[in-house]
Structures are given as C-alpha cells and as structure tokens.
CSV table of C-alpha atoms in Angstrom, one decimal:
chain,number,residue,atom,x,y,z
D,17,MET,CA,-204.6,84.5,197.5
D,18,ARG,CA,-205.4,85.8,194.0
D,19,SER,CA,-209.1,86.0,194.8
D,20,MET,CA,-208.6,89.2,196.9
D,21,PHE,CA,-206.4,90.7,194.3
D,22,SER,CA,-208.8,89.9,191.5
D,23,LYS,CA,-211.4,92.1,193.3
D,24,ALA,CA,-209.6,95.1,191.9
D,25,HIS,CA,-210.9,94.1,188.5
D,26,PHE,CA,-214.5,94.7,189.7
D,27,ILE,CA,-213.9,98.3,190.5
D,28,PRO,CA,-214.1,99.5,186.9
D,29,ALA,CA,-217.6,97.9,186.6
D,30,VAL,CA,-218.7,99.6,189.8
D,31,VAL,CA,-217.4,102.9,188.6
D,32,MET,CA,-219.2,102.6,185.3
D,33,ALA,CA,-222.4,101.5,187.1
D,34,LEU,CA,-222.3,104.6,189.3
D,35,LEU,CA,-221.7,106.9,186.4
D,36,PHE,CA,-224.6,105.3,184.5
D,37,VAL,CA,-226.9,106.1,187.5
D,38,PHE,CA,-225.6,109.4,188.7
D,39,TYR,CA,-224.1,110.9,185.5
D,40,ALA,CA,-226.1,109.4,182.6
D,41,TYR,CA,-229.3,109.1,184.6
D,42,PHE,CA,-230.0,105.7,183.1
D,43,ALA,CA,-229.9,107.2,179.6
D,44,PHE,CA,-227.7,105.2,177.1
D,45,SER,CA,-226.2,106.3,173.9
D,46,ILE,CA,-222.8,106.1,172.3
D,47,PRO,CA,-221.9,109.7,173.1
D,48,MET,CA,-223.0,109.2,176.7
D,49,LEU,CA,-221.0,106.0,176.9
D,50,ASN,CA,-218.0,107.9,175.5
D,51,LYS,CA,-218.3,110.5,178.3
D,52,MET,CA,-218.7,107.8,180.9
D,53,LEU,CA,-215.5,106.2,179.7
D,54,ALA,CA,-213.7,109.5,179.9
D,55,LEU,CA,-214.9,110.1,183.4
D,56,GLY,CA,-214.3,106.5,184.4
D,57,ALA,CA,-210.7,106.8,183.2
D,58,VAL,CA,-210.1,109.9,185.4
D,59,VAL,CA,-211.7,108.2,188.4
D,60,LEU,CA,-209.7,104.9,188.0
D,61,ILE,CA,-206.4,106.5,187.2
D,62,GLY,CA,-206.9,109.1,190.0
D,63,PHE,CA,-207.7,106.4,192.5
D,64,SER,CA,-204.7,104.4,191.4
D,65,PHE,CA,-202.5,107.5,192.0
D,66,ALA,CA,-204.2,108.3,195.3
D,67,LEU,CA,-203.5,104.9,196.8
D,68,GLY,CA,-199.8,105.7,197.2
D,69,PRO,CA,-200.1,108.9,199.1
D,70,LEU,CA,-203.1,107.6,201.1
D,71,THR,CA,-201.0,104.6,202.1
D,72,ARG,CA,-198.3,106.9,203.5
D,73,PHE,CA,-200.8,108.9,205.5
D,74,PHE,CA,-203.0,105.9,206.6
D,75,PRO,CA,-201.0,102.8,206.1
D,76,LYS,CA,-203.2,100.5,208.2
D,77,THR,CA,-206.3,101.5,206.2
D,78,PHE,CA,-205.0,101.8,202.6
D,79,GLY,CA,-201.8,99.7,202.6
D,80,PHE,CA,-203.7,96.5,202.1
D,81,TYR,CA,-205.0,97.9,198.7
D,82,LEU,CA,-201.7,99.2,197.4
D,83,ALA,CA,-201.1,96.2,195.3
D,84,TRP,CA,-204.4,96.9,193.5
D,85,ARG,CA,-203.2,100.1,192.0
D,86,LYS,CA,-201.6,98.6,188.8
D,87,ALA,CA,-204.7,96.7,187.8
D,88,ILE,CA,-206.9,99.8,188.5
D,89,GLY,CA,-204.6,102.1,186.6
D,90,LEU,CA,-204.4,99.8,183.6
D,91,TRP,CA,-208.2,99.7,183.5
D,92,GLY,CA,-208.2,103.5,183.6
D,93,PHE,CA,-205.8,103.6,180.7
D,94,ALA,CA,-208.0,101.1,178.8
D,95,PHE,CA,-211.0,103.4,179.4
D,96,ALA,CA,-209.0,106.4,178.2
D,97,VAL,CA,-208.0,104.6,175.0
D,98,ALA,CA,-211.5,103.5,174.3
D,99,HIS,CA,-212.7,107.1,174.8
D,100,ALA,CA,-210.2,108.4,172.3
D,101,LEU,CA,-211.0,105.7,169.7
D,102,ILE,CA,-214.8,106.4,170.0
D,103,SER,CA,-214.2,110.1,169.8
D,104,LEU,CA,-212.1,109.7,166.7
D,105,HIS,CA,-214.7,107.5,165.0
D,106,VAL,CA,-217.9,109.2,166.1
D,107,TYR,CA,-217.0,112.9,166.1
D,108,TYR,CA,-214.1,113.2,163.7
D,109,GLY,CA,-214.5,110.2,161.3
D,110,TRP,CA,-210.7,109.5,161.7
D,111,ASP,CA,-210.0,112.7,159.8
D,112,PHE,CA,-207.0,114.1,161.7
D,113,PHE,CA,-206.6,117.0,159.3
D,114,ALA,CA,-210.1,118.1,159.9
D,115,MET,CA,-209.2,118.7,163.6
D,116,LEU,CA,-206.8,121.5,162.4
D,117,ALA,CA,-209.9,123.5,161.4
D,118,PHE,CA,-211.3,123.6,164.9
D,119,PRO,CA,-211.0,126.7,167.0
D,120,SER,CA,-207.7,127.1,168.7
D,121,LEU,CA,-209.2,126.4,172.2
D,122,LYS,CA,-210.6,123.0,171.0
D,123,GLN,CA,-207.4,122.2,169.3
D,124,PHE,CA,-205.5,122.8,172.6
D,125,ALA,CA,-208.1,120.6,174.4
D,126,LEU,CA,-207.5,117.7,171.9
D,127,LEU,CA,-203.7,118.2,172.3
D,128,THR,CA,-203.8,118.0,176.1
D,129,GLY,CA,-205.9,114.8,175.8
D,130,ALA,CA,-203.6,113.2,173.3
D,131,ILE,CA,-200.4,114.0,175.4
D,132,ALA,CA,-202.1,112.7,178.5
D,133,ILE,CA,-202.9,109.4,176.8
D,134,ALA,CA,-199.4,109.2,175.5
D,135,LEU,CA,-197.9,109.6,178.9
D,136,PHE,CA,-200.3,107.1,180.4
D,137,ALA,CA,-199.2,104.7,177.6
D,138,VAL,CA,-195.6,105.1,178.7
D,139,MET,CA,-196.6,104.3,182.3
D,140,ALA,CA,-198.6,101.2,181.2
D,141,PHE,CA,-195.7,100.0,179.1
D,142,ILE,CA,-193.1,100.1,181.8
D,143,SER,CA,-195.3,98.8,184.6
D,144,ASN,CA,-193.4,95.5,184.8
D,145,LYS,CA,-190.4,93.9,186.5
D,146,ALA,CA,-188.3,94.0,183.3
D,147,TRP,CA,-188.4,97.8,183.3
D,148,VAL,CA,-187.7,98.0,187.0
D,149,ALA,CA,-184.6,95.9,186.4
D,150,ARG,CA,-183.6,98.1,183.4
D,151,LEU,CA,-184.1,101.5,185.1
D,152,GLY,CA,-183.6,100.6,188.8
D,153,TYR,CA,-186.5,101.0,191.2
D,154,GLU,CA,-185.9,104.7,192.1
D,155,LYS,CA,-185.6,105.8,188.5
D,156,TRP,CA,-188.6,103.7,187.6
D,157,ARG,CA,-190.8,105.3,190.2
D,158,SER,CA,-189.6,108.7,189.1
D,159,VAL,CA,-190.7,108.0,185.5
D,160,LEU,CA,-194.1,106.9,186.7
D,161,ARG,CA,-194.6,110.1,188.6
D,162,VAL,CA,-195.0,111.8,185.2
D,163,GLY,CA,-198.5,110.4,185.5
D,164,TYR,CA,-199.5,113.3,187.8
D,165,PHE,CA,-198.7,115.7,185.0
D,166,ALA,CA,-200.7,113.6,182.6
D,167,LEU,CA,-203.6,113.7,185.1
D,168,LEU,CA,-203.3,117.5,185.2
D,169,LEU,CA,-203.5,117.5,181.4
D,170,ALA,CA,-206.6,115.3,181.5
D,171,ILE,CA,-208.2,117.8,183.9
D,172,VAL,CA,-207.4,120.7,181.4
D,173,HIS,CA,-208.8,118.6,178.5
D,174,PHE,CA,-212.0,117.8,180.4
D,175,TYR,CA,-212.5,121.5,181.4
D,176,LEU,CA,-211.9,122.8,177.9
D,177,ILE,CA,-214.0,120.2,176.1
D,178,GLU,CA,-217.0,121.0,178.4
D,179,ILE,CA,-216.9,124.7,177.7
D,180,LYS,CA,-220.0,125.7,175.8
D,181,ASP,CA,-220.4,129.3,174.6
D,182,GLY,CA,-217.7,130.4,177.1
D,183,VAL,CA,-219.3,128.6,180.1
D,184,PHE,CA,-218.1,125.4,181.7
D,185,THR,CA,-221.2,123.2,181.7
D,186,VAL,CA,-221.2,119.8,183.3
D,187,ARG,CA,-223.5,117.6,185.3
D,188,PRO,CA,-223.0,117.4,189.1
D,189,ALA,CA,-221.3,114.0,188.9
D,190,GLY,CA,-218.9,115.5,186.4
D,191,TRP,CA,-218.0,118.2,188.9
D,192,LEU,CA,-217.3,115.5,191.5
D,193,VAL,CA,-214.9,113.7,189.1
D,194,LEU,CA,-213.2,117.0,188.3
D,195,LEU,CA,-212.8,117.9,192.0
D,196,PHE,CA,-211.6,114.3,192.8
D,197,ALA,CA,-208.9,114.6,190.2
D,198,ILE,CA,-207.7,117.9,191.6
D,199,ALA,CA,-207.7,116.4,195.1
D,200,VAL,CA,-205.5,113.6,193.9
D,201,ILE,CA,-202.9,116.1,192.7
D,202,LEU,CA,-203.1,118.1,195.9
D,203,LEU,CA,-202.7,114.9,197.8
D,204,ARG,CA,-199.4,114.3,196.0
D,205,PHE,CA,-198.2,117.8,197.0
D,206,ALA,CA,-199.2,117.1,200.6
D,207,VAL,CA,-196.9,114.1,200.6
D,208,LEU,CA,-194.0,116.1,199.2
D,209,PHE,CA,-194.7,118.9,201.8
D,210,LYS,CA,-194.7,116.4,204.6
D,211,GLY,CA,-191.5,114.8,203.3
D,212,MET,CA,-192.8,111.2,203.4
D,213,PRO,CA,-190.5,109.1,201.3
D,214,GLU,CA,-191.8,105.9,199.7
D,215,LYS,CA,-190.4,102.7,201.3
D,216,GLN,CA,-192.4,100.1,199.4
D,217,SER,CA,-190.7,97.8,196.8
D,218,PHE,CA,-191.9,97.1,193.3
D,219,GLU,CA,-193.6,93.9,194.7
D,220,ALA,CA,-195.7,96.0,197.0
D,221,HIS,CA,-197.3,97.6,194.0
D,222,VAL,CA,-198.0,94.4,192.0
D,223,THR,CA,-198.3,91.5,194.4
D,224,PRO,CA,-201.6,90.5,196.0
D,225,PRO,CA,-201.6,91.6,199.7
D,226,GLN,CA,-201.7,88.1,201.2
D,227,GLU,CA,-198.6,87.0,199.2
D,228,LEU,CA,-196.5,89.9,200.6
D,229,SER,CA,-196.7,88.3,204.0
D,230,ARG,CA,-195.4,84.9,202.9
D,231,PRO,CA,-191.8,84.0,203.8
C-alpha cells in the first residue's frame, strides 16, 4: 500500500515544525528559515543514514521503515540545496568571487558545505534501479556510503559557520542536531565494528513495506 510509504513525505514537515518551535522559537525571517532548512537537511539525511544501521541492530523495530530512507534522504537533499541557494542570494548576492575575500576559516566552511552538497547530489542522482543495474548492487551501495563522509563535512561546515569571535555559539536545538549527526556516524562505525553485513536488496530500500511481502 502506497499510503504507508507516502507517510515518509510528512516527516520533513514535522521536522520543520519542530525546528520552528524549538529552534526559531516561533520567530520567522528569511535568515531563520535558512538556518532551519540547514538543520532540517542534517536531521533528514542523518535519519535516512541511521535507518540502515538501526535496522541491523533492531530489525523488528526499524526494518519496516527501511524503505522510507530514499524519500527522507531526497527531502534532506532538497533542504540542503534550498539552504545553499538562499545563502547565495541573501548573504553573497551570487558573487562567488566575493567569497574569496572572506577569512580563510569561513572559506573552508563554505568549501566543506559545497563538497557535502556535491556528494549528496551524486547520491541522489544514482538512487535508482538504472544505476544499480549499471554498477551492480554491491558497488552501488559502496558509492552511497560516501554519504557518511558528506555528513561529516556538513558537521564541520555547521561548526565553523556558527563560530562567532572564536566561540561556537548555537541554540540548544542546534546542539541536539549536531550531536545527532555525530551519533549517526558513530552508529555506522558500530555496525562495522560488529561486522554486520547488509543483506537487503535494492528493493528493500525503495519499495513500500507492504509490497515487499507480496509474492
């Protein structure tokens, strides 16, 4: 049934609503929306990544939602792109050369963010059966795992951008998002440490749960 699978598309709205309450404190502005999109992207992409390891540790609890990870991840990528476009328009006026005049630390922050989005774009582009057939399932999954490096770059970007006068300053909800992203990466290392190979097929990642059980 597509109805259950479509519920994954409500998760981005829930994430944004929670950020509006607990991060923005009901205050709306374009800069605040931009920060919410950035944090929402980290939450959604992180949750998409976490579903795989969580399914291996707790298959009966999280296995049902494994097929949602593609939709959630693509929403996260859309949020990240929106964040980048708003930043380019509002803060930089589409003047890419002006960015070269920034302090080296901020330049590095922008570079990590740009590379992260580029890697997420690759993941989004190959998240279909055509690329599975072209690369083979195992190689396809290996390419997608570059997303953990992209998430690490996003963490670095977030940390460097929020440094003010040498001090990392962020609201409590921002801290939670940062710690969540770090936890997702550690969860991946936990899977590697435990030696738990993935056994799901491509369909397990993109097919609604009910349809997987059909003959």
